[in-house]
XYZ file of C-alpha atoms in Angstrom:
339
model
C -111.493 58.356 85.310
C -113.802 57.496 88.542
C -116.635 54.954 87.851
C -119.871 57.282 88.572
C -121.539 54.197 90.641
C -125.160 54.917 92.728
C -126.088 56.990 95.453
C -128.848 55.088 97.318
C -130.957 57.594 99.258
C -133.167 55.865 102.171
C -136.236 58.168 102.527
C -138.433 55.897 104.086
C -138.365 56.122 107.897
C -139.755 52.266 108.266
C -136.770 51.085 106.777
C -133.739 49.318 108.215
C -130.678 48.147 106.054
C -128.593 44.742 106.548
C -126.022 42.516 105.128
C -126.199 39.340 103.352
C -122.849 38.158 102.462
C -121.860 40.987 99.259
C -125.118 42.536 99.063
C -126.631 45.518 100.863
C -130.672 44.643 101.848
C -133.352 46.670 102.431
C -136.319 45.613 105.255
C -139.706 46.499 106.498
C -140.818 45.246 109.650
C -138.138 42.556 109.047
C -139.384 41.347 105.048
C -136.640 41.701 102.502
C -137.673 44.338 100.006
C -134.950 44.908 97.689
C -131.502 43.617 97.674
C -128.457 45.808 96.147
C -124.495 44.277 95.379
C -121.981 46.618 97.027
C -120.276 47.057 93.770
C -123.157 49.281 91.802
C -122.997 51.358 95.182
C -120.824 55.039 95.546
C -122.738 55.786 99.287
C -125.842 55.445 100.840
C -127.262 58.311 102.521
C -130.363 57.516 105.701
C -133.289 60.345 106.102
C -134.837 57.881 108.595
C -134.093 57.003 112.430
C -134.295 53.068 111.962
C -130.630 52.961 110.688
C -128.588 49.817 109.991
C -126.861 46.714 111.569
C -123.883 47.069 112.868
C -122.647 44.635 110.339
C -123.067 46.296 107.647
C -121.816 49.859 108.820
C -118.700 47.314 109.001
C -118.823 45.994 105.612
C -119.767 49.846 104.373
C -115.922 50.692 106.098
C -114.268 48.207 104.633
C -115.435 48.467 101.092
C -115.057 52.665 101.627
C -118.847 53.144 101.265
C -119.506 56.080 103.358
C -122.420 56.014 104.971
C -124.255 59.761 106.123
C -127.611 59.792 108.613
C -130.024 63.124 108.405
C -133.374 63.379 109.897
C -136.333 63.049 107.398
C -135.986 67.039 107.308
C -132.603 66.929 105.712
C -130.496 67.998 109.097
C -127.516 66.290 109.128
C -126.531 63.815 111.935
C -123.148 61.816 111.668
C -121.730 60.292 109.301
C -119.791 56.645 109.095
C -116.726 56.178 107.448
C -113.048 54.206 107.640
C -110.822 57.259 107.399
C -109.327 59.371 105.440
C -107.380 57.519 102.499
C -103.863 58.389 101.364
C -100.779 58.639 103.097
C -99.821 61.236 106.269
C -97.834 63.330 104.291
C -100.729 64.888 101.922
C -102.522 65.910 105.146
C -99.190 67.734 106.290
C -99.278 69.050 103.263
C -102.990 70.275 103.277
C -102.710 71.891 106.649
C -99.237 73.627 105.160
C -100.962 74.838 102.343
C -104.164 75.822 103.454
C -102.059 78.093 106.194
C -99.730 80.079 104.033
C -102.530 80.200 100.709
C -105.522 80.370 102.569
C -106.597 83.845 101.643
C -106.197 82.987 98.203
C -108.133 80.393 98.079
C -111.067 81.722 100.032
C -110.982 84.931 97.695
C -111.052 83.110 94.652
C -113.732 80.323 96.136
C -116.055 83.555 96.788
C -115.392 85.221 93.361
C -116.203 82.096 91.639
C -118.691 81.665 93.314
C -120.474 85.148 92.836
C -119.247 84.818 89.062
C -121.684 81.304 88.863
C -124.558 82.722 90.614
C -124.440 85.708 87.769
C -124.783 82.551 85.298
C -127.886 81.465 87.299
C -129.397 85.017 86.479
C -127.995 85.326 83.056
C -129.425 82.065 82.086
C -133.070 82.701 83.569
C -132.395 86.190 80.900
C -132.091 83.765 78.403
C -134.790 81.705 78.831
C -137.364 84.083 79.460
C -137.399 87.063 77.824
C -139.725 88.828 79.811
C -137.214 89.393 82.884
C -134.384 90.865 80.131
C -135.454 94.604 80.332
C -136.040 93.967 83.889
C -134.130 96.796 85.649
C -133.707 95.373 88.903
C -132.248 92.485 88.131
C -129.510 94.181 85.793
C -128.441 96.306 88.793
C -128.266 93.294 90.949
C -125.660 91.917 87.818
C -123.542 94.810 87.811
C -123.525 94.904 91.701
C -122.499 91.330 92.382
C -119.752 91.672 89.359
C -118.527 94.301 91.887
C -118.493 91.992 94.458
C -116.817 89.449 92.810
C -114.030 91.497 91.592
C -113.752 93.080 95.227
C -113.467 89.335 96.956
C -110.259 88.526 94.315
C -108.589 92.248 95.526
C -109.339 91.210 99.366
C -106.370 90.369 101.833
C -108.401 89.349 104.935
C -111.447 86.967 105.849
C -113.207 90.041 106.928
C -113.264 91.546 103.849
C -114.141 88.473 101.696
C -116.944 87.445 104.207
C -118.781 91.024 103.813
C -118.418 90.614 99.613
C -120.018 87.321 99.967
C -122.846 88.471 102.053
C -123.249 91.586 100.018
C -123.509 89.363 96.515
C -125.714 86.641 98.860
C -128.034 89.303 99.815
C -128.257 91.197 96.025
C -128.698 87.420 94.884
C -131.508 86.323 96.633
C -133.292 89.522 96.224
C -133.929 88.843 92.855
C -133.827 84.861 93.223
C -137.814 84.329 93.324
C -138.206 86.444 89.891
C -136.394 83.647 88.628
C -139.188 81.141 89.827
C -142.079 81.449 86.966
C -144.373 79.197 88.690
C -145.851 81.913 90.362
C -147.511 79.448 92.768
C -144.518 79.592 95.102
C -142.879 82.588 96.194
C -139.459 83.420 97.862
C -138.894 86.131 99.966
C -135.137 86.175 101.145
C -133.078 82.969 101.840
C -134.052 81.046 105.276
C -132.788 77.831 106.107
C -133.269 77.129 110.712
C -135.589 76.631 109.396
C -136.595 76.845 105.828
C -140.428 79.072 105.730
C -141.206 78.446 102.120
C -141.186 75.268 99.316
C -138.501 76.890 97.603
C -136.171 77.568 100.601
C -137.036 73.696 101.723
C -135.544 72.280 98.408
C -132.503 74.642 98.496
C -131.258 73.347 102.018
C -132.356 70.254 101.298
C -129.932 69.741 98.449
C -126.848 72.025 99.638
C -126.932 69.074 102.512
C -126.866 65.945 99.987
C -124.335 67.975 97.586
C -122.142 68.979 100.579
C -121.811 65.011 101.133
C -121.483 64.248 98.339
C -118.338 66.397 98.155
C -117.308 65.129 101.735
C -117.294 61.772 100.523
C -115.320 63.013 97.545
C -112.401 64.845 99.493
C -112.128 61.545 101.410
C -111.496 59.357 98.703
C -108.433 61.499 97.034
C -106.963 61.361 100.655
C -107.698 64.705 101.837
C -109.330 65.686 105.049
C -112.679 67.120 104.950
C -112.527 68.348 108.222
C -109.671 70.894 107.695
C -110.515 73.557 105.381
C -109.409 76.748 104.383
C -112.457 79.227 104.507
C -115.048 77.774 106.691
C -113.652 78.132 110.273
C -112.853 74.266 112.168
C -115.805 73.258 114.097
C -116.026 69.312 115.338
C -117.985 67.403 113.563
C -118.307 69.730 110.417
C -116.824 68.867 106.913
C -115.285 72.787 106.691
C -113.030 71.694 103.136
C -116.665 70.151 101.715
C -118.389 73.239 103.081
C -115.635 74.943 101.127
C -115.461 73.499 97.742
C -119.277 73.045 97.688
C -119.693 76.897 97.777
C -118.200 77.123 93.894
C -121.207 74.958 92.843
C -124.031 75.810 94.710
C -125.330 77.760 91.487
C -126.167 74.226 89.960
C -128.251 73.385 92.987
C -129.764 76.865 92.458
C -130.451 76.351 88.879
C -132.162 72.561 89.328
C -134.058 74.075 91.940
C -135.514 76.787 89.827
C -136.226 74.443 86.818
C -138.270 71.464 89.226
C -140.175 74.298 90.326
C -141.205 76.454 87.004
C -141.677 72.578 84.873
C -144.032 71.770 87.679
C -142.052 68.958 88.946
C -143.074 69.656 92.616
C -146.310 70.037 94.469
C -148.268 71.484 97.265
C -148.414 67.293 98.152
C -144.902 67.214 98.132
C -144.539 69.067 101.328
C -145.053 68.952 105.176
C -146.223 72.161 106.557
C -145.520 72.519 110.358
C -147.450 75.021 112.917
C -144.411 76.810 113.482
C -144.469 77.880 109.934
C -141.308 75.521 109.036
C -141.849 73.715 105.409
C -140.187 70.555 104.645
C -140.175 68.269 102.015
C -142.219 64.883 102.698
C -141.345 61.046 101.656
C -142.966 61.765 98.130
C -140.902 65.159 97.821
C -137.754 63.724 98.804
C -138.382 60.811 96.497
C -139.212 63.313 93.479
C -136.121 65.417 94.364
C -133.270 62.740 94.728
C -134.331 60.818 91.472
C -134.280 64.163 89.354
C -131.013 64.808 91.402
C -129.932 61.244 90.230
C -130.824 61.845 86.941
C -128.955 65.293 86.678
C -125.655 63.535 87.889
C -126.056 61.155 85.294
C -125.680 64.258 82.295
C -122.394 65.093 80.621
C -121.442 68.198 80.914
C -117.397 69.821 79.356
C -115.500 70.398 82.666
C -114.723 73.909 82.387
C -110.906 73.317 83.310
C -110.614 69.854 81.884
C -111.974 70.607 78.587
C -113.094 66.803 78.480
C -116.557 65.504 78.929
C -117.732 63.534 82.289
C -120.697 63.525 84.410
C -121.818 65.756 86.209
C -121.945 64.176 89.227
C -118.582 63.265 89.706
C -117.809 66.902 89.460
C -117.332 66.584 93.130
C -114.437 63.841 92.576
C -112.730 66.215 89.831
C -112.618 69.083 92.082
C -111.125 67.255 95.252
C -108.488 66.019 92.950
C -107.713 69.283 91.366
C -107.303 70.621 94.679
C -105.143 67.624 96.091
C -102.690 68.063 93.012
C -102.732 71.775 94.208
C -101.781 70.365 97.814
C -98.590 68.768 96.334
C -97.554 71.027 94.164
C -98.351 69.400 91.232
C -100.159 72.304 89.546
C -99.557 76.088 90.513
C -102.930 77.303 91.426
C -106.529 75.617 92.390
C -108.782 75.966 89.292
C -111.987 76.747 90.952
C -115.367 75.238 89.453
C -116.789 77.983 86.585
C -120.309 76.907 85.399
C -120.686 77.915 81.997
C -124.040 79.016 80.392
């Protein structure tokens, strides 16, 4: 099994990052302020501008550290890696696949996904008590089990996509009842850009879990640019756009819980004129070491049946799917959060 190793997150903008022979270094207006050996790191991900030496983006290559750049807002940038691993033939393979099963695979990526967003509600049932007679949200269940079984009976994108959006838009109708901390409110999802706290963590984290799962994909040798769902578009991880869509309910739920155990604060975000909200340097801080600590868990892999953590969920998935590629298993086992 993969060595779960550390994500280092840069969130302040002052800082620029170096080499010194095996070690990855950290500066401020050019004084050393921590120091890190490349073998405790997975990938390092920039939310600043000041970037790195062009030494060490080397180093980052050849040691298959990938290395991802977003503004301090979350929006991602580029990305530096030293290819995709594995030999020719599995990408032949993926874009073979992906062709003749790619219907398949979308409708059961949807329908999973649908089926772990019903968790999300389900488990907010279960932990408060209050929202359990509360008839709303049980029609927004039994509609988005409708959905879900509609996406697995669907033969064209068309039909998938308008399941998804109907279960999306049921979903985060009812998402902010699931917020206790009645502090914050949510409206409907918004994300160009986000117009609430709640929205602001959401995209903030679908960006870092969506590399994480790029970085995954890469490391079992497929390409994350060729997916099966999301349509191509340069520059845009479709297959990690694709597999991150079956977990986006855990995002969902960590977001709910950091906001209703008071985790987050009014102080923990930048409110612009235009009525965007983003998280600050505190909030990002807050959010990535609670998102550190959640990857850190065990959890039983639903398909597995064997404990891991949770955050190399990511690493399972991609290599489910490339023993699916070559034929080593008969069908993709999509990612089922359990209650």
């Amino acid at each position: 099994m993969r060595k779960l190793l550390n994500t280092i997150y840069v969130t302040n903008e002052d800082v620029y990052l170096t080499l010194d022979d095996e070690n990855l270094v950290c500066k401020i207006n050019g004084k050393k302020i921590m120091r890190i050996p490349f073998d405790n790191i997975e990938s390092i991900v920039c939310f600043n501008y000041q970037g790195c030496s062009p030494a060490l983006m080397g180093k980052c290559a050849e040691k298959l550290i990938p290395i991802s750049f977003l503004t301090p807002t979350g929006k991602y940038l580029a990305k530096v890696y030293a290819g995709t691993r594995g030999n020719v033939h599995l990408r032949v393979a993926q874009i073979d696949v992906f062709r003749e099963k790619d219907i398949v695979l979308a409708s059961n990526t949807v329908a999973a996904k649908i089926a772990n967003n019903i968790n999300v509600i389900k488990r907010s049932l279960h932990d408060h008590s209050d929202l359990r007679e509360n008839e709303r949200i049980l029609s927004v269940i039994d509609a988005m089990k409708k959905s879900a079984h509609a996406a697995l009976q669907s033969t064209t994108y068309e039909e998938i996509l308008g399941h998804e959006g109907s279960a999306a838009k049921q979903y985060f109708s009812i998402f902010g009842e699931m917020v206790t901390n009645k502090r914050y409110t949510f409206t409907y999802r918004n994300k160009r850009p986000p117009l609430d706290e709640i929205n602001s963590v959401l995209s903030f984290l679908y960006t870092v879990y969506t590399n994480e799962y790029a970085g995954a994909l890469e490391t079992v040798g497929l390409d994350s640019y060729i997916g099966f769902f999301h349509k191509l578009r340069s520059g845009r991880t479709s297959l990690a756009c694709d597999l991150v869509e079956e977990t986006r309910c855990i995002v969902d739920r960590f977001t709910i819980s950091m906001f209703n155990l008071n985790m987050l604060s009014e102080k923990n975000f930048y409110y612009d004129e235009s009525g965007a909200v983003f998280l600050n340097d505190e909030g990002r801080k807050k959010v990535l070491t609670k998102w550190q600590e959640k990857k850190r868990t065990e959890i039983i892999h639903p398909y597995l049946k064997q404990k891991i953590h949770f955050g190399l969920v990511p690493y399972v998935q991609a290599n489910l799917l490339a023993k699916y590629v070559r034929g080593e298993i008969a069908e993709y086992p999509c990612y089922i959060n359990k209650l």
